Coordinates of C-alpha atoms and ligand atoms in Angstrom, one line a residue:
M928 CA 0.0 0.0 -0.1
N929 CA 1.2 3.7 -0.7
V930 CA 0.2 6.1 1.7
L931 CA 0.9 9.9 1.4
I932 CA 0.5 12.1 4.6
I933 CA 0.3 16.0 4.3
G934 CA 1.5 17.6 7.6
G935 CA 4.5 16.6 9.7
V936 CA 4.0 17.9 13.1
A937 CA 1.4 15.9 15.4
C938 CA -1.2 13.9 13.5
G939 CA 0.9 13.3 10.5
P940 CA 4.0 11.7 12.2
K941 CA 1.8 9.8 14.5
A942 CA -0.3 8.2 11.8
A943 CA 2.9 7.6 10.0
A944 CA 4.8 5.8 12.9
R945 CA 1.6 3.5 13.7
I946 CA 1.2 2.5 10.1
H947 CA 4.7 1.5 9.9
R948 CA 4.4 -0.6 13.1
L949 CA 1.1 -2.3 12.0
Q950 CA 2.2 -2.9 8.4
P951 CA 5.9 -2.4 7.8
D952 CA 5.6 -3.0 4.2
T953 CA 3.5 0.2 3.6
R954 CA 5.3 2.8 1.4
I955 CA 4.8 6.0 3.4
T956 CA 5.6 9.5 2.3
L957 CA 5.2 12.7 4.6
I958 CA 5.0 15.8 3.1
E959 CA 5.7 18.9 5.1
K960 CA 6.1 22.5 3.9
G961 CA 8.2 23.6 6.8
E962 CA 11.7 22.3 7.5
L963 CA 11.0 20.9 11.2
L964 CA 9.2 17.9 11.8
S965 CA 7.4 16.3 14.7
Y966 CA 8.0 19.0 17.3
A967 CA 6.2 19.8 20.6
G968 CA 4.6 23.1 19.7
C969 CA 2.8 23.0 23.3
G970 CA 6.5 23.4 24.6
I971 CA 6.8 26.7 22.9
P972 CA 5.9 29.0 26.0
Y973 CA 8.4 27.1 28.2
Y974 CA 11.2 27.7 25.5
I975 CA 9.9 31.4 25.5
S976 CA 10.3 31.7 29.2
G977 CA 13.8 30.2 29.2
Q978 CA 12.8 27.1 31.2
I979 CA 13.8 25.1 28.1
R980 CA 17.2 26.3 26.7
D981 CA 17.6 24.7 23.4
I982 CA 14.9 24.6 20.9
K983 CA 15.9 21.2 19.7
E984 CA 14.7 19.8 23.0
L985 CA 11.2 20.3 21.6
M986 CA 12.1 18.0 18.7
K987 CA 13.8 15.0 20.5
T988 CA 12.1 11.6 21.4
N989 CA 12.4 10.5 25.2
A990 CA 15.5 8.7 24.4
G991 CA 17.1 12.0 23.2
I992 CA 16.9 11.3 19.5
L993 CA 16.3 14.3 17.2
R994 CA 13.0 13.8 15.1
D995 CA 14.5 14.9 11.9
S996 CA 14.1 13.4 8.4
H997 CA 16.9 10.7 9.0
Y998 CA 15.1 9.7 12.1
F999 CA 11.6 9.2 10.3
Q1000 CA 13.5 7.2 7.4
N1001 CA 15.6 5.0 9.6
F1002 CA 13.4 4.2 12.5
K1003 CA 10.0 4.9 11.1
G1004 CA 10.5 3.7 7.4
V1005 CA 8.9 7.0 6.5
T1006 CA 10.2 9.0 3.6
V1007 CA 10.1 12.7 4.3
R1008 CA 9.9 15.5 1.9
N1009 CA 10.0 18.4 3.8
L1010 CA 10.2 22.1 2.6
T1011 CA 7.7 20.7 0.1
V1012 CA 4.0 22.0 -0.2
A1013 CA 1.1 20.1 -1.2
T1014 CA -0.7 22.3 -3.7
R1015 CA -3.5 20.2 -5.0
I1016 CA -5.4 16.9 -4.4
D1017 CA -6.9 15.1 -7.1
P1018 CA -9.3 12.4 -5.7
Q1019 CA -10.3 11.1 -9.0
R1020 CA -6.7 10.1 -10.2
K1021 CA -5.6 9.7 -6.6
E1022 CA -2.7 12.1 -7.1
V1023 CA -1.3 14.9 -4.9
E1024 CA 0.6 17.9 -6.6
I1025 CA 3.6 19.0 -4.6
F1026 CA 6.1 21.9 -5.0
D1027 CA 9.6 21.5 -3.8
I1028 CA 10.4 24.8 -2.1
G1029 CA 14.2 24.1 -2.5
T1030 CA 14.3 23.1 -6.4
M1031 CA 11.2 24.9 -7.2
D1032 CA 10.0 21.5 -9.0
R1033 CA 6.4 20.4 -9.2
E1034 CA 5.6 16.8 -9.3
R1035 CA 2.7 14.6 -8.7
L1036 CA 2.7 11.7 -6.3
S1037 CA 0.0 9.0 -6.3
Y1038 CA -1.5 7.4 -3.4
D1039 CA -3.7 4.3 -2.2
K1040 CA -4.7 6.2 0.8
L1041 CA -4.2 9.9 1.7
V1042 CA -4.0 11.5 5.1
I1043 CA -4.4 15.1 5.7
A1044 CA -2.9 16.4 8.7
T1045 CA -2.4 20.1 7.6
G1046 CA -3.2 21.4 11.2
G1047 CA -4.4 25.1 11.7
Q1048 CA -2.9 28.4 11.8
P1049 CA -3.3 31.5 13.9
I1050 CA -6.2 33.9 13.2
Q1051 CA -4.7 37.2 12.2
P1052 CA -6.7 40.2 12.7
D1053 CA -7.1 42.4 9.4
I1054 CA -5.3 45.6 10.9
P1055 CA -2.4 47.9 9.7
G1056 CA 1.3 47.1 10.9
R1057 CA 0.8 43.2 11.2
D1058 CA 4.1 42.6 9.2
L1059 CA 6.2 44.8 11.5
K1060 CA 9.3 43.1 13.2
G1061 CA 8.4 42.2 16.7
V1062 CA 4.8 41.4 15.7
Y1063 CA 4.4 37.5 16.1
T1064 CA 2.1 34.8 16.0
L1065 CA 3.4 31.5 17.9
H1066 CA 2.5 28.3 16.1
N1067 CA 5.9 27.3 14.8
L1068 CA 9.4 27.1 16.2
T1069 CA 11.0 29.6 13.8
N1070 CA 9.0 32.4 15.3
A1071 CA 9.4 31.2 18.8
K1072 CA 13.4 31.2 18.2
K1073 CA 13.1 34.8 16.6
L1074 CA 11.0 35.9 19.8
R1075 CA 13.4 34.4 22.3
E1076 CA 16.4 36.1 20.5
Q1077 CA 14.6 39.5 20.8
M1078 CA 14.0 39.0 24.5
Q1079 CA 17.6 38.0 24.9
Q1080 CA 18.6 41.3 23.1
G1081 CA 17.0 43.3 25.8
A1082 CA 13.4 43.8 24.6
K1083 CA 11.6 45.6 27.6
R1084 CA 7.8 45.7 27.0
A1085 CA 5.4 43.3 25.4
V1086 CA 1.6 43.2 24.7
I1087 CA -0.2 40.0 24.2
I1088 CA -3.5 40.2 22.1
G1089 CA -5.9 37.5 23.2
G1090 CA -6.6 36.4 26.8
G1091 CA -6.9 32.5 26.0
A1092 CA -4.7 29.7 27.1
I1093 CA -1.8 30.7 24.9
G1094 CA -2.1 34.4 25.8
I1095 CA -1.9 33.5 29.5
E1096 CA 1.0 30.8 29.1
I1097 CA 2.9 33.6 27.2
A1098 CA 2.1 36.2 30.0
E1099 CA 4.0 34.1 32.4
A1100 CA 6.8 33.5 30.1
F1101 CA 7.0 37.5 29.9
T1102 CA 6.7 38.3 33.6
H1103 CA 9.1 35.5 34.3
N1104 CA 11.8 37.4 32.1
D1105 CA 10.7 40.9 33.7
L1106 CA 9.1 42.2 30.7
E1107 CA 6.6 44.9 31.2
T1108 CA 3.6 42.9 30.1
H1109 CA 0.3 44.0 28.7
L1110 CA -2.7 41.6 27.9
V1111 CA -5.4 42.9 25.7
E1112 CA -8.8 41.1 25.5
A1113 CA -12.0 42.0 23.7
K1114 CA -14.1 40.4 26.2
D1115 CA -14.7 41.3 29.6
Q1116 CA -12.8 38.5 31.2
V1117 CA -9.9 36.2 30.4
M1118 CA -10.2 32.3 29.3
A1119 CA -13.8 33.0 28.4
K1120 CA -14.3 29.9 26.4
A1121 CA -13.0 27.9 29.1
L1122 CA -14.1 29.2 32.4
D1123 CA -17.1 31.1 33.7
R1124 CA -16.7 34.4 35.4
E1125 CA -16.4 33.4 39.0
M1126 CA -13.6 30.8 38.2
C1127 CA -11.7 33.2 36.3
A1128 CA -11.3 35.5 39.5
M1129 CA -8.1 33.6 40.9
V1130 CA -6.5 33.7 37.3
T1131 CA -7.1 37.5 37.3
E1132 CA -5.8 37.8 40.7
Y1133 CA -2.6 36.1 39.8
L1134 CA -2.3 38.3 36.7
N1135 CA -2.5 41.3 38.9
I1136 CA 0.0 40.1 41.3
D1137 CA 2.5 39.8 38.6
E1138 CA 1.7 43.1 37.5
V1139 CA 0.2 41.9 34.0
N1140 CA -1.5 45.1 32.8
L1141 CA -5.0 43.7 31.9
H1142 CA -6.9 45.7 29.3
L1143 CA -10.3 44.0 29.1
N1144 CA -13.1 45.1 26.7
S1145 CA -10.4 46.2 24.7
R1146 CA -9.4 45.8 21.0
V1147 CA -6.1 46.3 19.2
V1148 CA -6.6 48.3 16.1
G1149 CA -3.4 48.6 14.6
F1150 CA 0.6 48.5 15.2
E1151 CA 3.1 51.4 14.6
G1152 CA 6.7 51.0 13.9
D1153 CA 9.9 53.1 13.5
E1154 CA 11.7 53.7 9.9
E1155 CA 13.4 50.4 10.3
G1156 CA 10.0 48.7 10.4
H1157 CA 10.4 47.6 14.1
L1158 CA 7.4 47.6 16.3
R1159 CA 7.2 50.9 18.5
R1160 CA 3.5 51.0 19.6
V1161 CA 0.3 48.8 19.8
L1162 CA -2.8 51.1 19.0
L1163 CA -6.1 50.3 20.9
E1164 CA -9.4 51.6 20.2
E1165 CA -8.9 53.9 23.1
G1166 CA -5.1 54.7 23.6
S1167 CA -1.9 53.0 22.7
I1168 CA 0.9 50.9 24.4
E1169 CA 4.6 51.4 23.8
A1170 CA 6.0 47.9 23.1
E1171 CA 8.6 46.2 21.1
I1172 CA 7.0 42.9 21.1
A1173 CA 3.4 42.1 20.2
I1174 CA 2.0 38.3 20.3
I1175 CA -1.2 37.8 18.5
A1176 CA -3.0 34.9 20.1
I1177 CA -6.6 35.2 19.2
G1178 CA -7.3 31.6 18.0
T1179 CA -6.7 29.1 15.5
R1180 CA -8.4 28.4 12.2
P1181 CA -8.1 25.1 10.3
N1182 CA -6.2 24.6 7.2
A1183 CA -8.9 23.2 5.3
Q1184 CA -8.4 24.9 1.8
L1185 CA -6.7 22.0 0.1
A1186 CA -9.5 19.7 1.0
A1187 CA -12.0 22.1 0.2
E1188 CA -10.6 22.8 -3.2
A1189 CA -10.5 18.8 -3.7
G1190 CA -14.3 18.8 -3.2
L1191 CA -14.2 17.3 0.4
A1192 CA -16.9 18.3 2.6
I1193 CA -16.3 21.2 5.0
G1194 CA -18.0 21.6 8.3
A1195 CA -19.9 24.7 9.6
S1196 CA -16.9 25.5 11.7
G1197 CA -14.8 25.6 8.4
A1198 CA -12.9 22.5 9.4
I1199 CA -13.0 19.4 7.4
Q1200 CA -15.8 17.0 8.3
V1201 CA -14.8 13.5 9.0
N1202 CA -16.6 10.4 10.3
E1203 CA -15.8 8.3 13.5
H1204 CA -12.9 6.5 11.6
L1205 CA -11.7 10.0 10.5
Q1206 CA -12.4 9.3 6.9
T1207 CA -13.4 12.5 4.8
S1208 CA -16.3 12.5 2.2
D1209 CA -13.8 10.4 0.2
P1210 CA -13.3 7.0 2.1
D1211 CA -9.6 6.8 0.8
I1212 CA -8.8 10.2 2.1
Y1213 CA -8.5 10.5 6.1
A1214 CA -8.0 13.8 7.8
G1215 CA -7.0 14.4 11.5
G1216 CA -5.7 17.1 14.1
D1217 CA -6.2 20.8 14.0
C1218 CA -7.7 20.6 10.3
V1219 CA -10.8 18.7 11.3
E1220 CA -14.1 19.2 13.6
N1221 CA -14.9 16.8 16.3
L1222 CA -18.2 15.7 17.8
H1223 CA -18.7 17.2 21.3
R1224 CA -19.0 14.2 23.5
I1225 CA -21.7 16.3 25.6
T1226 CA -23.7 18.0 23.1
G1227 CA -23.1 15.5 20.2
K1228 CA -22.7 18.5 18.0
P1229 CA -19.7 19.4 15.7
V1230 CA -17.1 21.6 17.4
Y1231 CA -13.6 23.0 16.4
I1232 CA -11.4 22.6 19.2
P1233 CA -7.8 22.1 18.0
M1234 CA -5.7 20.3 20.8
G1235 CA -2.3 18.6 20.6
D1236 CA -3.4 15.4 22.4
T1237 CA -6.3 15.1 20.1
A1238 CA -4.1 15.3 16.9
N1239 CA -2.0 12.5 18.4
K1240 CA -5.0 10.2 19.1
H1241 CA -6.5 11.1 15.5
G1242 CA -3.1 9.9 14.1
R1243 CA -3.5 6.6 15.8
V1244 CA -7.0 5.9 14.9
I1245 CA -6.3 6.8 11.4
A1246 CA -3.7 4.2 11.3
N1247 CA -5.6 1.7 12.8
H1248 CA -8.4 2.1 10.5
L1249 CA -6.2 2.5 7.3
C1250 CA -4.5 -0.9 8.1
G1251 CA -7.8 -2.6 8.7
Y1252 CA -7.8 -2.8 12.3
A1253 CA -11.4 -2.8 13.7
Q1254 CA -10.2 -2.2 17.3
G1255 CA -9.2 1.2 18.1
S1256 CA -10.6 2.4 15.0
R1257 CA -13.3 4.8 16.1
F1258 CA -12.9 8.2 17.6
P1259 CA -15.7 9.1 20.1
G1260 CA -15.2 13.0 20.2
V1261 CA -13.9 15.6 22.4
L1262 CA -14.8 17.0 25.6
G1263 CA -12.4 19.9 25.0
T1264 CA -10.4 19.1 28.2
G1265 CA -7.5 21.6 28.7
I1266 CA -4.9 22.4 31.6
Y1267 CA -2.5 25.2 31.7
K1268 CA 0.0 26.7 34.1
Y1269 CA 0.3 30.3 35.1
G1270 CA 3.3 30.5 37.8
D1271 CA 2.0 28.3 40.6
L1272 CA -1.6 28.1 39.5
S1273 CA -3.0 25.5 37.4
I1274 CA -6.2 26.1 35.3
G1275 CA -8.2 23.1 34.3
H1276 CA -11.5 22.7 32.4
S1277 CA -13.4 20.1 30.6
G1278 CA -16.9 19.9 29.0
L1279 CA -19.3 22.8 28.9
T1280 CA -19.2 26.1 30.8
E1281 CA -22.3 26.9 32.7
R1282 CA -22.8 29.8 30.2
Q1283 CA -22.6 27.3 27.3
A1284 CA -24.8 24.7 29.0
R1285 CA -27.5 27.3 29.5
A1286 CA -27.1 28.6 26.1
D1287 CA -27.7 25.1 24.8
G1288 CA -30.8 24.6 26.8
Y1289 CA -29.7 22.2 29.3
A1290 CA -31.7 22.4 32.5
C1291 CA -28.5 22.4 34.7
D1292 CA -27.3 23.6 38.1
A1293 CA -23.8 24.2 39.4
I1294 CA -21.8 24.2 42.6
L1295 CA -18.7 26.0 43.8
Y1296 CA -16.2 24.2 46.1
P1297 CA -13.1 25.5 47.3
G1298 CA -10.9 23.0 49.2
L1299 CA -7.5 21.9 50.1
D1300 CA -5.9 19.2 47.9
K1301 CA -4.7 17.5 51.2
P1302 CA -5.5 17.5 55.0
E1303 CA -4.8 20.9 56.4
F1304 CA -2.0 19.3 58.6
C1305 CA 0.1 18.6 55.5
A1306 CA 2.5 21.3 54.8
T1307 CA 2.1 20.9 51.0
A1308 CA -1.8 21.2 51.3
R1309 CA -3.0 23.8 48.5
R1310 CA -6.3 25.2 47.6
I1311 CA -8.3 24.1 44.6
D1312 CA -11.5 26.1 43.6
M1313 CA -13.7 23.8 41.6
K1314 CA -17.0 24.2 39.8
L1315 CA -19.1 21.3 38.7
I1316 CA -22.0 21.8 36.1
F1317 CA -24.5 19.1 36.0
E1318 CA -27.8 18.3 34.4
Q1319 CA -30.6 17.9 36.8
S1320 CA -32.5 15.0 34.9
S1321 CA -29.7 12.7 34.1
R1322 CA -27.6 13.5 37.2
R1323 CA -24.5 13.7 34.8
L1324 CA -21.8 16.3 34.6
L1325 CA -21.8 18.6 32.0
G1326 CA -18.7 20.4 32.8
V1327 CA -16.1 20.9 35.3
Q1328 CA -13.6 23.9 35.9
L1329 CA -10.7 23.9 38.4
V1330 CA -8.3 26.7 39.4
G1331 CA -5.7 26.6 42.2
E1332 CA -2.1 26.0 43.4
G1333 CA -3.2 22.4 44.4
D1334 CA -2.9 19.4 42.3
V1335 CA -5.4 20.2 39.8
S1336 CA -4.4 17.7 37.1
K1337 CA -5.2 14.6 39.2
R1338 CA -8.8 15.8 39.7
L1339 CA -9.4 17.3 36.2
D1340 CA -8.3 13.8 34.9
V1341 CA -10.6 11.9 37.3
L1342 CA -13.5 14.3 36.3
A1343 CA -12.8 14.2 32.6
T1344 CA -12.5 10.3 32.8
A1345 CA -16.1 10.3 34.6
M1346 CA -17.5 12.5 31.9
S1347 CA -16.1 10.3 29.2
L1348 CA -17.7 7.2 30.8
D1349 CA -21.0 9.1 31.4
A1350 CA -20.8 8.5 35.1
T1351 CA -23.4 10.1 37.2
L1352 CA -22.8 12.2 40.4
D1353 CA -23.9 9.2 42.3
Q1354 CA -21.2 7.0 40.9
L1355 CA -18.4 9.8 41.3
S1356 CA -19.5 10.2 44.9
N1357 CA -18.4 6.5 45.7
L1358 CA -15.2 6.2 43.5
D1359 CA -12.6 4.2 45.0
L1360 CA -9.9 6.5 44.9
G1361 CA -6.3 6.2 46.6
Y1362 CA -6.3 8.0 49.8
A1363 CA -3.3 8.8 52.1
P1364 CA -2.7 12.3 53.6
P1365 CA 0.2 13.2 51.3
Y1366 CA -2.0 12.8 48.3
S1367 CA -5.5 13.8 49.2
P1368 CA -8.1 14.4 51.7
A1369 CA -9.8 11.2 53.0
L1370 CA -12.6 12.3 50.7
D1371 CA -11.0 13.6 47.7
N1372 CA -12.0 17.1 46.2
V1373 CA -13.7 15.3 43.4
I1374 CA -15.8 13.3 45.8
S1375 CA -16.6 16.1 48.1
A1376 CA -17.7 18.1 45.1
A1377 CA -19.8 15.4 43.8
N1378 CA -21.4 15.2 47.3
I1379 CA -22.3 18.9 47.5
S1380 CA -23.7 18.7 44.0
L1381 CA -25.9 15.8 45.1
N1382 CA -27.1 17.6 48.2
K1383 CA -28.1 20.6 46.1
L1384 CA -29.7 18.4 43.3
D1385 CA -31.8 16.4 46.0
G1386 CA -32.9 19.4 47.9
I1387 CA -31.2 18.4 50.9
S1388 CA -28.8 21.6 50.9
H1389 CA -30.1 25.2 50.3
A1390 CA -27.2 27.2 48.7
V1391 CA -27.0 30.7 47.1
S1392 CA -24.1 31.4 45.0
P1393 CA -22.1 34.7 45.3
V1394 CA -23.9 35.9 42.4
Q1395 CA -27.3 35.4 43.7
L1396 CA -26.3 37.0 47.2
W1397 CA -24.8 39.9 45.6
K1398 CA -28.0 40.6 43.4
S1399 CA -30.3 40.5 46.3
I1400 CA -28.1 43.0 48.3
Q1401 CA -27.9 45.1 45.1
A1402 CA -31.6 44.8 44.9
G1403 CA -31.9 46.1 48.5
E1404 CA -33.5 43.0 49.6
D1405 CA -34.1 42.9 53.6
L1406 CA -31.9 39.9 54.6
L1407 CA -29.4 38.8 57.3
V1408 CA -26.0 37.4 56.7
V1409 CA -24.6 35.4 59.5
D1410 CA -20.8 34.6 59.6
V1411 CA -20.8 31.3 61.6
R1412 CA -16.9 31.2 61.6
T1413 CA -15.0 31.9 65.1
Q1414 CA -14.7 35.1 66.5
R1415 CA -10.8 35.2 65.7
E1416 CA -11.5 34.3 62.1
F1417 CA -14.2 37.0 61.9
A1418 CA -12.0 39.6 63.4
A1419 CA -9.2 38.8 60.8
E1420 CA -11.2 39.0 57.8
R1421 CA -15.1 39.5 57.0
M1422 CA -17.5 40.8 54.6
D1423 CA -18.0 44.5 54.2
L1424 CA -21.8 44.5 54.6
P1425 CA -24.2 46.3 56.9
Q1426 CA -26.5 43.1 57.0
L1427 CA -23.7 40.9 58.5
R1428 CA -23.6 39.5 62.0
S1429 CA -21.0 37.3 63.7
I1430 CA -22.6 34.0 65.4
P1431 CA -20.0 31.3 65.7
L1432 CA -21.6 27.8 64.8
S1433 CA -20.9 26.7 68.4
R1434 CA -23.2 29.5 69.6
L1435 CA -25.8 29.3 67.0
L1436 CA -28.3 27.1 69.0
G1437 CA -28.4 29.6 71.8
A1438 CA -28.9 32.6 69.5
L1439 CA -32.0 31.6 67.8
E1440 CA -34.3 33.9 69.5
S1441 CA -32.1 36.9 68.1
I1442 CA -32.4 35.6 64.4
P1443 CA -35.4 37.0 62.5
R1444 CA -37.9 34.4 61.1
D1445 CA -39.5 36.6 58.6
K1446 CA -36.6 37.4 56.2
P1447 CA -33.8 35.4 54.5
V1448 CA -31.0 34.4 56.5
I1449 CA -27.7 33.5 54.7
T1450 CA -25.0 31.7 56.7
L1451 CA -21.3 31.6 55.6
C1452 CA -18.1 30.2 56.7
K1453 CA -14.6 30.1 55.2
V1454 CA -15.3 27.5 52.5
G1455 CA -19.0 26.5 52.7
L1456 CA -19.2 23.4 55.2
R1457 CA -20.0 25.2 58.3
G1458 CA -22.3 27.5 56.7
Y1459 CA -24.0 24.4 55.2
E1460 CA -24.2 22.9 58.7
A1461 CA -25.5 26.1 60.1
C1462 CA -28.2 26.4 57.6
Q1463 CA -29.4 22.7 58.1
L1464 CA -29.4 23.5 61.9
L1465 CA -31.7 26.6 61.2
R1466 CA -34.0 24.8 58.7
G1467 CA -34.3 22.1 61.5
K1468 CA -35.6 24.8 63.7
G1469 CA -38.0 26.1 61.4
F1470 CA -36.2 28.8 59.7
A1471 CA -37.7 28.1 56.0
N1472 CA -35.7 31.1 54.6
A1473 CA -32.3 29.9 55.5
F1474 CA -29.6 29.5 52.9
Y1475 CA -25.6 29.1 52.9
L1476 CA -23.3 30.9 50.8
E1477 CA -21.8 28.5 48.3
G1478 CA -17.9 28.6 48.7
G1479 CA -18.1 30.7 51.6
L1480 CA -15.8 33.7 52.1
A1481 CA -13.1 32.0 50.0
M1482 CA -15.2 32.4 46.8
W1483 CA -16.9 35.9 47.8
S1484 CA -13.5 37.4 48.5
H1485 CA -12.9 37.6 44.7
P1486 CA -15.1 40.5 43.7
K1487 CA -15.6 38.7 40.0
T1488 CA -17.3 35.8 41.7
R1489 CA -20.3 38.0 42.4
E1490 CA -20.8 39.2 38.7
P1491 CA -23.5 37.3 36.6
L1492 CA -22.0 34.8 34.1
Ligands
FAD663 P1 0.0 21.2 13.2 O1 0.9 21.1 14.3 O2 -0.6 22.7 12.8 O3 0.8 20.8 11.9 C1 0.3 20.8 10.6 C2 1.7 20.9 9.7 O4 1.1 20.7 8.4 C3 2.4 22.2 9.8 O5 3.7 21.9 10.0 C4 2.2 22.9 8.5 O6 3.4 23.4 7.9 C5 1.9 21.5 7.5 N1 1.2 22.0 6.3 C6 -0.1 22.5 6.2 N2 -0.5 22.7 4.9 C7 0.4 22.0 4.1 C8 0.6 21.8 2.8 N3 -0.4 22.2 2.1 N4 1.8 21.1 2.4 C9 2.7 20.5 3.2 N5 2.6 20.8 4.5 C10 1.6 21.6 5.0 N6 -2.6 21.8 22.5 C11 -2.6 20.9 23.8 O7 -3.3 20.0 23.7 N7 -1.9 21.2 24.8 C12 -1.1 22.3 24.9 O8 -0.6 22.7 26.1 C13 -0.9 23.1 23.9 N8 -0.1 24.2 23.9 C14 0.1 25.0 22.7 C15 1.0 26.1 22.7 C16 1.2 26.6 21.7 C17 2.0 28.1 21.7 C18 0.5 26.3 20.5 C19 0.7 27.1 19.2 C20 -0.3 25.3 20.4 C21 -0.5 24.5 21.4 N9 -1.4 23.5 21.5 C22 -1.5 22.8 22.6 C23 -1.9 23.0 20.2 C24 -1.2 22.0 19.4 O9 0.1 22.3 19.3 C25 -1.8 21.6 18.1 O10 -3.1 21.2 18.4 C26 -1.2 20.4 17.2 O11 0.2 21.0 16.9 C27 -1.9 20.1 16.1 O12 -1.3 19.2 15.5 P2 -1.4 18.8 13.9 O13 -0.7 17.9 13.5 O14 -2.9 18.8 13.6 O15 -1.2 20.2 13.1

């Protein structure tokens, strides 16, 4: 069999390597328009920050072997045509026209099976000055190298356009290198696709601590340079920022043109349509990675969520199906799971945000749960703020968001696994997870969050979110807020509200007479547990209007948590 693969970074090389393993006799040719192959683009932010010193590290195998064309030829049996562009696909003749950038020769290569792994490219705003030196997009190592060199030559000020995951990771790389850093975001919060507003609060706090200058609700309209064509100023709708570096990170769009011109079906997202085996509308042509759309595992709708791990999984599924293996030849879709690092903070998410779930018409509810990732007596215990969004009828998770200095990755992966296997909250609540104090609380954060959700879902607990409480206060509703923490905790930090009273939980029973029964009473503590217990106690004593503040003072103390979604 003769297999042609277009695109040599993640999906393409993965498919090539697996095809070679399954059917070593297959003739495999990989066409890549760039020079470099099979590099870890996801490592770019860490190279820019200086944590990875040599860019070649991003192109090596775990055994330290450089993944260049010799490696592919010698270890994987793949003929590499790099610096070669695929310019046309002819599905009728089963040929691909290629153009060799070095020799300027054009040629036609025939195939039995074709794999399109052309990836995506950064969305470029149509604004003046985009071509100035110092204005970058970051989707290849060449640009990353140029940027790193400019930083080493003493650049002082940088503007990042786009507050998504890449923007946040690059912000860390810049502040780590003492650059004056500005982040310009058109929406009113960063990471809006991944996080609901209240969960974004801690991220914003970290950015503020690092003195990242946030320009929310703001758009870049152009770049101004000097006579030598070097960037000097980034122009906003209102005002401008002096800078020598600008990074455009406003999203990725699929490289689907080649497929579209060959008459292959393109989805509404603009990416190539594929079936569960990753075959395009022509069964002899497969496509995978950032150039295709996927089915969302929660909604069942097509989505465009380009991710490196998905591209690698696609490569394997393509190889399995192409080589005739039934096992492992179906791709079930994506949850859009992602995890990012900003300093000591980890940010994870999977599935739908509450905003997306409600917009999609789900009858859903959500809980907020700030908790330590280990027992308090462990010196390494760190906080994780969690949000679970669940469907009321099916009792299944629709989405999760986690932000904190604790071990977010472990909880995110458990939750994403549960969502992939359609687990209910009831099943999550009794997961048999490993427990010892150095690793987790006796009831892991995931289990506690599931239990809090179940209490809410089953009407056992009666919670108000920070947004709901803030709305009631703003509306001038007559209510009482009772802080049930100890007096020492109350003296150290408390809400700034005229409706606030301190009644420690241990004294609540004795103070019932002083609590009005004719208005809402909101109990609160540090993270929610004592507030919940106080609320249950009040309800037990006939206070039908008692509620507890979800997430307690921990969530309330981020002003952003009080803003509606
Ligand atoms: P690509 O990596 O885009 O490769 C496609 C290749 O095809 C390109 O080299 C291109 O030159 C070549 N090509 C295109 N058209 C032609 C043609 N006509 N002829 C020949 N060659 C062609 N994902 C994560 O999951 N986690 C992360 O932490 C993460 N971090 C990231 C950080 C950064 C800064 C960036 C830019 C991306 C990050 N990603 C991350 C995304 C991840 O890198 C991509 O999802 C992944 O690289 C997609 O792989 P791919 O093979 O589909 O496409």
